[in-house]
C-alpha positions as a printed NumPy array, in Angstrom:
array([[-150.574,   65.844,   50.294],
       [-147.562,   64.447,   52.138],
       [-146.219,   61.   ,   51.349],
       [-145.562,   59.071,   54.571],
       [-143.224,   56.108,   54.956],
       [-142.057,   54.056,   57.95 ],
       [-138.652,   52.479,   58.579],
       [-136.682,   51.104,   61.47 ],
       [-133.994,   53.744,   60.931],
       [-133.758,   56.895,   58.84 ],
       [-130.181,   57.957,   58.073],
       [-130.018,   61.634,   57.157],
       [-126.82 ,   62.341,   55.22 ],
       [-125.094,   59.856,   52.928],
       [-121.462,   60.807,   53.369],
       [-118.928,   58.212,   54.464],
       [-120.298,   57.995,   58.033],
       [-123.965,   57.915,   57.028],
       [-123.405,   55.437,   54.218],
       [-121.44 ,   53.192,   56.575],
       [-124.243,   53.249,   59.146],
       [-126.831,   52.409,   56.485],
       [-124.613,   49.631,   55.161],
       [-124.147,   48.009,   58.561],
       [-127.784,   48.4  ,   59.643],
       [-129.197,   47.001,   56.409],
       [-126.846,   44.025,   56.638],
       [-128.272,   43.406,   60.122],
       [-131.71 ,   43.089,   58.532],
       [-133.252,   46.422,   59.577],
       [-135.338,   48.544,   57.223],
       [-133.348,   51.683,   56.424],
       [-134.016,   54.889,   54.501],
       [-130.997,   56.876,   53.332],
       [-131.721,   60.564,   52.669],
       [-129.271,   62.975,   51.056],
       [-129.737,   66.435,   49.565],
       [-127.2  ,   65.905,   46.786],
       [-127.9  ,   64.234,   43.448],
       [-126.634,   60.681,   43.269],
       [-123.578,   61.499,   41.186],
       [-122.32 ,   63.883,   43.914],
       [-123.188,   61.929,   47.028],
       [-120.188,   61.642,   49.33 ],
       [-118.515,   64.63 ,   47.692],
       [-117.05 ,   66.555,   50.611],
       [-113.741,   68.441,   50.781],
       [-111.041,   66.773,   52.849],
       [-107.6  ,   65.242,   52.462],
       [-109.14 ,   61.916,   51.31 ],
       [-106.605,   59.827,   53.26 ],
       [-107.665,   57.016,   55.587],
       [-105.727,   54.395,   57.526],
       [-105.905,   50.76 ,   56.486],
       [-106.655,   49.628,   60.045],
       [-110.068,   51.351,   60.086],
       [-111.501,   48.936,   57.523],
       [-110.313,   45.979,   59.558],
       [-111.877,   47.469,   62.717],
       [-115.233,   48.162,   61.068],
       [-115.551,   45.057,   58.91 ],
       [-115.998,   46.812,   55.568],
       [-113.895,   46.002,   52.516],
       [-111.217,   48.638,   51.768],
       [-111.378,   50.764,   48.601],
       [-110.734,   49.001,   45.331],
       [-110.773,   49.776,   41.618],
       [-112.104,   53.269,   40.883],
       [-112.609,   53.838,   44.626],
       [-108.836,   53.906,   45.113],
       [-106.835,   57.018,   44.187],
       [-103.584,   56.037,   45.826],
       [-101.69 ,   53.891,   48.306],
       [-100.295,   55.588,   51.404],
       [ -97.17 ,   54.237,   53.062],
       [ -96.62 ,   56.993,   55.598],
       [ -96.665,   60.652,   56.576],
       [ -93.924,   63.258,   56.225],
       [ -94.206,   66.045,   58.825],
       [ -92.306,   69.257,   58.021],
       [ -91.157,   71.757,   60.637],
       [ -91.913,   75.475,   60.089],
       [ -88.513,   75.951,   58.407],
       [ -88.997,   72.673,   56.463],
       [ -85.434,   71.788,   57.432],
       [ -86.64 ,   69.061,   59.778],
       [ -88.76 ,   66.232,   58.379],
       [ -90.239,   63.471,   60.505],
       [ -91.306,   60.247,   58.816],
       [ -94.15 ,   58.246,   60.347],
       [ -94.712,   54.92 ,   58.637],
       [ -98.248,   53.589,   58.314],
       [-100.411,   51.967,   55.659],
       [-103.475,   53.646,   54.238],
       [-105.352,   54.773,   51.168],
       [-106.224,   57.878,   49.22 ],
       [-109.855,   57.254,   48.351],
       [-112.261,   58.551,   45.762],
       [-114.951,   59.58 ,   48.232],
       [-117.78 ,   59.552,   45.689],
       [-116.988,   56.12 ,   44.252],
       [-116.4  ,   54.642,   47.698],
       [-119.657,   56.085,   49.064],
       [-121.53 ,   54.826,   46.005],
       [-120.388,   51.298,   46.8  ],
       [-121.545,   51.535,   50.415],
       [-124.959,   52.787,   49.304],
       [-125.255,   50.195,   46.539],
       [-124.55 ,   47.39 ,   49.004],
       [-127.092,   48.885,   51.414],
       [-129.766,   48.875,   48.707],
       [-128.885,   45.286,   47.835],
       [-129.66 ,   44.455,   51.479],
       [-133.036,   46.189,   51.357],
       [-132.301,   49.846,   52.17 ],
       [-134.086,   52.573,   50.197],
       [-132.033,   55.518,   48.944],
       [-133.491,   59.   ,   48.371],
       [-131.15 ,   61.418,   46.629],
       [-131.984,   65.11 ,   46.064],
       [-134.105,   64.878,   49.199],
       [-133.845,   67.75 ,   51.657],
       [-134.584,   66.989,   55.29 ],
       [-136.003,   70.149,   56.859],
       [-136.901,   69.26 ,   60.451],
       [-137.158,   66.407,   62.919],
       [-140.535,   65.045,   63.977],
       [-140.709,   65.411,   67.768],
       [-143.567,   63.741,   69.592],
       [-143.766,   62.952,   73.294],
       [-140.161,   63.95 ,   73.922],
       [-138.856,   61.615,   71.206],
       [-137.56 ,   62.092,   67.683],
       [-139.983,   60.025,   65.604],
       [-138.663,   60.761,   62.126],
       [-137.973,   63.688,   59.791],
       [-139.868,   65.936,   57.417],
       [-138.278,   66.222,   53.971],
       [-139.012,   67.322,   50.419],
       [-138.067,   65.981,   47.009],
       [-138.783,   67.948,   43.843],
       [-141.59 ,   69.875,   45.507],
       [-143.179,   66.86 ,   47.171],
       [-143.392,   66.694,   50.957],
       [-142.141,   63.429,   52.424],
       [-142.662,   62.224,   55.968],
       [-140.16 ,   59.604,   57.107],
       [-141.156,   57.935,   60.369],
       [-138.782,   55.678,   62.251],
       [-137.751,   54.266,   65.582],
       [-134.48 ,   56.192,   65.382],
       [-133.077,   58.952,   63.213],
       [-129.32 ,   58.929,   62.565],
       [-128.033,   62.468,   62.   ],
       [-125.056,   62.255,   59.634],
       [-125.511,   65.672,   58.039],
       [-122.14 ,   67.128,   59.015],
       [-121.01 ,   69.834,   61.398],
       [-122.278,   72.872,   59.514],
       [-125.759,   71.605,   58.669],
       [-126.515,   69.092,   61.437],
       [-130.115,   69.419,   60.321],
       [-131.66 ,   67.146,   62.932],
       [-129.518,   67.763,   66.004],
       [-129.436,   71.567,   65.881],
       [-133.249,   71.786,   65.67 ],
       [-133.826,   69.739,   68.807],
       [-134.903,   71.119,   72.2  ],
       [-132.167,   71.819,   74.74 ],
       [-131.177,   68.178,   75.078],
       [-127.571,   67.277,   76.027],
       [-126.941,   65.872,   72.537],
       [-127.164,   69.384,   71.038],
       [-123.921,   70.648,   72.707],
       [-122.993,   73.519,   70.308],
       [-119.397,   73.87 ,   69.207],
       [-117.321,   77.03 ,   69.738],
       [-115.864,   78.597,   66.566],
       [-112.326,   78.323,   67.971],
       [-112.798,   74.544,   68.204],
       [-113.176,   74.305,   64.427],
       [-110.949,   74.494,   61.392],
       [-111.978,   76.369,   58.258],
       [-110.523,   74.224,   55.501],
       [-110.063,   74.725,   51.785],
       [-108.495,   72.38 ,   49.268],
       [-107.92 ,   71.946,   45.567],
       [-107.261,   68.872,   43.458],
       [-104.444,   69.777,   41.088],
       [-102.508,   68.116,   38.278],
       [ -98.802,   68.836,   38.579],
       [ -96.453,   69.539,   35.7  ],
       [ -93.659,   67.549,   37.378],
       [ -94.486,   64.532,   39.538],
       [ -93.133,   64.586,   43.082],
       [ -90.745,   62.223,   44.83 ],
       [ -92.237,   59.561,   47.129],
       [ -95.867,   59.896,   46.001],
       [ -96.859,   57.187,   48.503],
       [ -96.197,   59.592,   51.388],
       [ -98.661,   62.294,   52.346],
       [ -97.151,   65.57 ,   53.526],
       [ -98.112,   67.816,   56.458],
       [ -96.51 ,   71.244,   56.941],
       [ -96.689,   73.145,   60.224],
       [ -96.33 ,   76.896,   59.751],
       [ -98.446,   79.51 ,   61.553],
       [ -97.809,   82.13 ,   58.869],
       [ -99.26 ,   79.922,   56.149],
       [-101.883,   78.073,   58.218],
       [-102.525,   79.897,   61.521],
       [-103.868,   77.528,   64.137],
       [-103.713,   74.599,   61.72 ],
       [-101.434,   73.159,   59.031],
       [-101.245,   72.835,   55.282],
       [-101.064,   69.576,   53.382],
       [-100.014,   68.06 ,   50.097],
       [-101.473,   64.577,   49.629],
       [-100.422,   62.887,   46.374],
       [-102.899,   60.599,   44.659],
       [-100.268,   58.147,   43.523],
       [-102.48 ,   56.339,   41.017],
       [-103.989,   59.326,   39.219],
       [-100.87 ,   61.562,   39.426],
       [-102.717,   64.457,   41.012],
       [-102.429,   66.055,   44.455],
       [-104.879,   67.163,   47.084],
       [-103.411,   70.423,   48.403],
       [-105.027,   72.644,   50.992],
       [-104.975,   74.002,   54.506],
       [-107.035,   74.67 ,   57.585],
       [-107.035,   77.758,   59.788],
       [-108.462,   77.942,   63.288],
       [-111.978,   79.306,   63.426],
       [-113.1  ,   82.177,   65.627],
       [-109.813,   84.068,   65.356],
       [-110.561,   86.428,   62.489],
       [-108.06 ,   84.879,   60.078],
       [-108.416,   85.28 ,   56.336],
       [-110.21 ,   82.605,   54.33 ],
       [-107.799,   79.677,   53.79 ],
       [-108.067,   80.095,   50.008],
       [-106.149,   83.364,   50.252],
       [-103.316,   81.661,   52.17 ],
       [-103.256,   78.844,   49.616],
       [-102.789,   81.204,   46.681],
       [-100.421,   83.565,   48.473],
       [ -98.017,   81.107,   50.09 ],
       [ -98.49 ,   77.573,   48.722],
       [ -99.373,   77.642,   45.03 ],
       [ -96.482,   80.07 ,   44.455],
       [ -94.026,   77.318,   45.426],
       [ -91.939,   75.702,   42.664],
       [ -93.638,   72.295,   42.944],
       [ -96.968,   73.844,   41.944],
       [ -95.665,   75.848,   38.998],
       [ -97.991,   75.486,   35.995],
       [-100.234,   73.108,   37.951],
       [-103.85 ,   72.915,   36.874],
       [-106.849,   72.905,   39.21 ],
       [-109.589,   70.383,   38.454],
       [-111.654,   70.648,   41.637],
       [-111.936,   73.004,   44.61 ],
       [-114.092,   73.307,   47.741],
       [-114.094,   74.259,   51.404],
       [-115.6  ,   72.988,   54.635],
       [-115.898,   73.627,   58.352],
       [-114.212,   70.868,   60.358],
       [-114.933,   70.235,   64.058],
       [-111.698,   69.652,   65.981],
       [-112.519,   68.946,   69.614],
       [-113.927,   66.293,   71.958],
       [-117.138,   64.358,   71.16 ],
       [-120.493,   65.86 ,   72.254],
       [-121.645,   65.246,   75.812],
       [-123.746,   62.393,   74.435],
       [-124.174,   61.049,   70.906],
       [-127.7  ,   59.776,   71.596],
       [-131.001,   60.914,   73.037],
       [-134.606,   59.829,   72.695],
       [-134.958,   58.47 ,   69.156],
       [-131.792,   60.044,   67.772],
       [-128.14 ,   59.155,   67.202],
       [-125.514,   61.578,   65.888],
       [-122.479,   60.284,   63.976],
       [-119.6  ,   61.593,   61.882],
       [-119.   ,   65.334,   61.745],
       [-122.495,   65.927,   63.156],
       [-121.103,   64.316,   66.322],
       [-117.699,   66.029,   66.047],
       [-115.99 ,   62.653,   65.55 ],
       [-112.828,   64.148,   64.057],
       [-109.23 ,   63.843,   65.239],
       [-108.549,   67.201,   66.945],
       [-104.862,   67.232,   65.983],
       [-104.771,   66.229,   62.311],
       [-108.438,   66.812,   61.394],
       [-108.978,   63.378,   59.844],
       [-112.578,   62.238,   60.201],
       [-113.394,   59.409,   57.796],
       [-112.087,   56.542,   59.894],
       [-113.47 ,   57.859,   63.178],
       [-116.759,   58.694,   61.459],
       [-117.009,   55.106,   60.275],
       [-116.273,   53.922,   63.819],
       [-119.118,   56.105,   65.107],
       [-121.354,   54.469,   62.476],
       [-120.367,   51.028,   63.727],
       [-121.172,   52.053,   67.311],
       [-124.537,   53.419,   66.141],
       [-125.458,   50.2  ,   64.334],
       [-124.62 ,   48.058,   67.358],
       [-126.469,   50.422,   69.714],
       [-129.591,   50.334,   67.553],
       [-129.545,   46.551,   67.291],
       [-129.341,   46.241,   71.095],
       [-132.145,   48.773,   71.577],
       [-134.283,   46.87 ,   69.058],
       [-134.049,   43.725,   71.197],
       [-136.068,   45.429,   73.93 ],
       [-137.899,   48.032,   71.84 ],
       [-136.408,   50.799,   73.991],
       [-135.229,   53.649,   71.757],
       [-134.934,   56.199,   74.541],
       [-131.631,   57.769,   75.568],
       [-131.283,   54.971,   78.115],
       [-131.948,   52.274,   75.518],
       [-129.41 ,   53.738,   73.095],
       [-126.866,   54.737,   75.756],
       [-124.41 ,   51.962,   74.909],
       [-123.553,   53.998,   71.779],
       [-121.542,   56.395,   73.952],
       [-119.585,   53.64 ,   75.657],
       [-118.796,   51.92 ,   72.365],
       [-117.576,   55.107,   70.679],
       [-115.503,   56.088,   73.713],
       [-113.815,   52.69 ,   73.599],
       [-113.305,   52.836,   69.82 ],
       [-112.107,   56.423,   69.55 ],
       [-113.743,   58.979,   71.864],
       [-111.409,   58.717,   74.857],
       [-108.399,   59.172,   72.593],
       [-110.147,   62.016,   70.781],
       [-110.817,   63.914,   74.013],
       [-107.247,   63.384,   75.167],
       [-105.92 ,   64.688,   71.854],
       [-108.149,   67.737,   72.254],
       [-105.932,   68.714,   75.195],
       [-102.874,   68.253,   72.973],
       [-104.531,   70.332,   70.215],
       [-105.187,   73.267,   72.572],
       [-101.536,   73.17 ,   73.637],
       [-100.194,   73.002,   70.08 ],
       [-102.292,   75.981,   68.995],
       [-100.646,   78.068,   71.707],
       [ -97.086,   77.248,   70.602],
       [ -95.   ,   79.544,   68.445],
       [ -93.272,   78.353,   65.28 ],
       [ -89.98 ,   78.694,   67.164],
       [ -91.189,   76.289,   69.866],
       [ -92.424,   73.767,   67.295],
       [ -89.222,   74.052,   65.258],
       [ -87.183,   73.532,   68.395],
       [ -89.177,   70.506,   69.526],
       [ -88.991,   68.787,   66.143],
       [ -85.336,   69.631,   65.575],
       [ -84.3  ,   68.251,   68.967],
       [ -86.465,   65.155,   68.429],
       [ -88.096,   65.685,   71.814],
       [ -90.627,   63.098,   70.694],
       [ -89.441,   60.422,   68.295],
       [ -91.541,   59.436,   65.293],
       [ -92.669,   56.33 ,   67.147],
       [ -93.764,   58.449,   70.135],
       [ -95.749,   60.793,   67.893],
       [ -97.437,   57.864,   66.193],
       [ -98.255,   56.217,   69.514],
       [ -99.707,   59.474,   70.85 ],
       [-101.9  ,   59.927,   67.769],
       [-103.16 ,   56.329,   68.007],
       [-103.746,   56.115,   71.766],
       [-104.097,   59.728,   72.935],
       [-101.37 ,   59.1  ,   75.531],
       [ -97.828,   60.488,   75.525],
       [ -95.666,   57.403,   75.902],
       [ -92.158,   57.371,   77.39 ],
       [ -92.936,   60.571,   79.312],
       [ -90.031,   60.235,   81.735],
       [ -87.456,   59.783,   78.955],
       [ -88.929,   62.645,   76.945],
       [ -89.076,   65.048,   79.873],
       [ -85.612,   64.157,   81.171],
       [ -84.151,   64.813,   77.738],
       [ -86.226,   67.933,   77.24 ],
       [ -85.322,   69.278,   80.674],
       [ -81.594,   69.012,   80.043],
       [ -81.766,   70.664,   76.629],
       [ -84.255,   73.395,   77.529],
       [ -82.466,   74.278,   80.745],
       [ -79.266,   74.894,   78.805],
       [ -81.111,   77.255,   76.472],
       [ -83.174,   79.02 ,   79.127],
       [ -86.617,   77.655,   78.108],
       [ -87.961,   76.127,   81.32 ],
       [ -91.538,   77.262,   80.573],
       [ -91.8  ,   74.894,   77.607],
       [ -90.832,   71.934,   79.772],
       [ -93.332,   72.838,   82.479],
       [ -96.122,   73.2  ,   79.92 ],
       [ -95.344,   69.847,   78.333],
       [ -95.523,   68.196,   81.744],
       [ -98.895,   69.868,   82.333],
       [-100.165,   68.711,   78.935],
       [ -99.18 ,   65.092,   79.571],
       [-100.878,   65.177,   82.981],
       [-104.127,   66.597,   81.616],
       [-104.178,   64.235,   78.652],
       [-104.051,   61.351,   81.114],
       [-106.749,   62.936,   83.278],
       [-109.018,   63.538,   80.294],
       [-108.7  ,   59.963,   79.081],
       [-109.434,   58.67 ,   82.597],
       [-112.506,   60.914,   82.83 ],
       [-113.879,   59.45 ,   79.598],
       [-113.201,   55.964,   80.885],
       [-115.472,   56.941,   83.8  ],
       [-118.285,   58.021,   81.471],
       [-121.668,   57.517,   83.204],
       [-123.537,   54.299,   82.566],
       [-126.969,   55.997,   82.531],
       [-128.32 ,   59.352,   81.278],
       [-129.302,   60.333,   84.833],
       [-125.633,   60.659,   85.824],
       [-124.654,   62.753,   82.809],
       [-125.08 ,   66.192,   84.423],
       [-122.5  ,   65.505,   87.121],
       [-120.034,   64.135,   84.552],
       [-120.484,   67.205,   82.307],
       [-119.611,   69.401,   85.296],
       [-116.406,   67.402,   85.868],
       [-115.537,   67.647,   82.171],
       [-115.996,   71.407,   81.946],
       [-114.092,   71.884,   85.2  ],
       [-111.17 ,   69.875,   83.817],
       [-111.016,   72.059,   80.696],
       [-111.095,   75.218,   82.789],
       [-108.326,   73.931,   85.046],
       [-106.204,   73.082,   82.002],
       [-106.688,   76.516,   80.44 ],
       [-105.691,   78.147,   83.718],
       [-102.65 ,   75.898,   84.094],
       [-101.331,   76.932,   80.661],
       [-101.458,   80.649,   81.459]])
């Protein structure tokens, strides 16, 4: 016999995004169930670089990591050219977090505000009645559980996406292409010799080592360990990233006699948001809603922003009792304003970068075509600033070396980044207008692909 329970919101997936949503919703006074398949001691345990910017906590209104939640302080990023002879330094404050400890705190606070947490609980399918998601079916230790709710929040990640991928052909489903993903693998290692500047995380661009992506070395400055790994572009037939890690990275002098204490891999979505993050009775957040920076693959901060948008959208829908796509639609506008417009713009930049050779990237970084401040501004806003200065400088240098095609492509990229951001700023205000906007979006991508040929 199934056990049935009713809540305002059921959050499926208790990673950083899901735990944030539960935290915010429970603080608003709503009844919340948090469901996660992992045992409590592993909740929030997902492979990534573990770095997050300080500003995200200020934007969301959640206390930053502290005590055992904090693995290191980040003061900036070092970006290495393919030859590693050119190093760009981008200053910026952030944290290396212990994902499990940090997630535990978010869940604990949620429970203190009335939420109910179900670990080792596997959600198997959404409950769909009358064209609405009305809850989820789950099981825990052989017992069938029925969770009914006004809204289900899918925070189960990009690979599982248990609720969203089992829906009818609603616009929220929007499957992702393999080439718009990164296959990532990382290890936590203890080094024999500690590295210089442990407060700076390191990103290395090299298509031989990380084709279609990059490799990283993120020191955990408090625990004297490093998070080292890489991502390769999906859908291209590349080897598993673990083989690149052991062949090219762990053979480097800095990793000599290092000891692995943890390892894991993941599929990371690196593209624009879905056409819509809501539909009747459902909201998708975090990796389940592809809320990841397409260029650097960071997703914790943007996932938390999607959780904030979801909490606000639900609270507004609850005022009228309208949990349809129309009633929840403000979620899309909020996320676009917080992060989505920038994310879509950076998707254009990502497609361009993945088409460049190491020689082009080396050349661009060596000649400082974009200064560190320009790169930082682009990553924060999704807009290439100082375009005229950059292109004038680039034109003079490239013309002297016979590389006019690189200049023309950069001009195209800047134009389409602006167009993409403008298109997201014109996102429809009702679900009825979504079809026309989707057509404009797909047309813009096709035009951009053709322009780069």
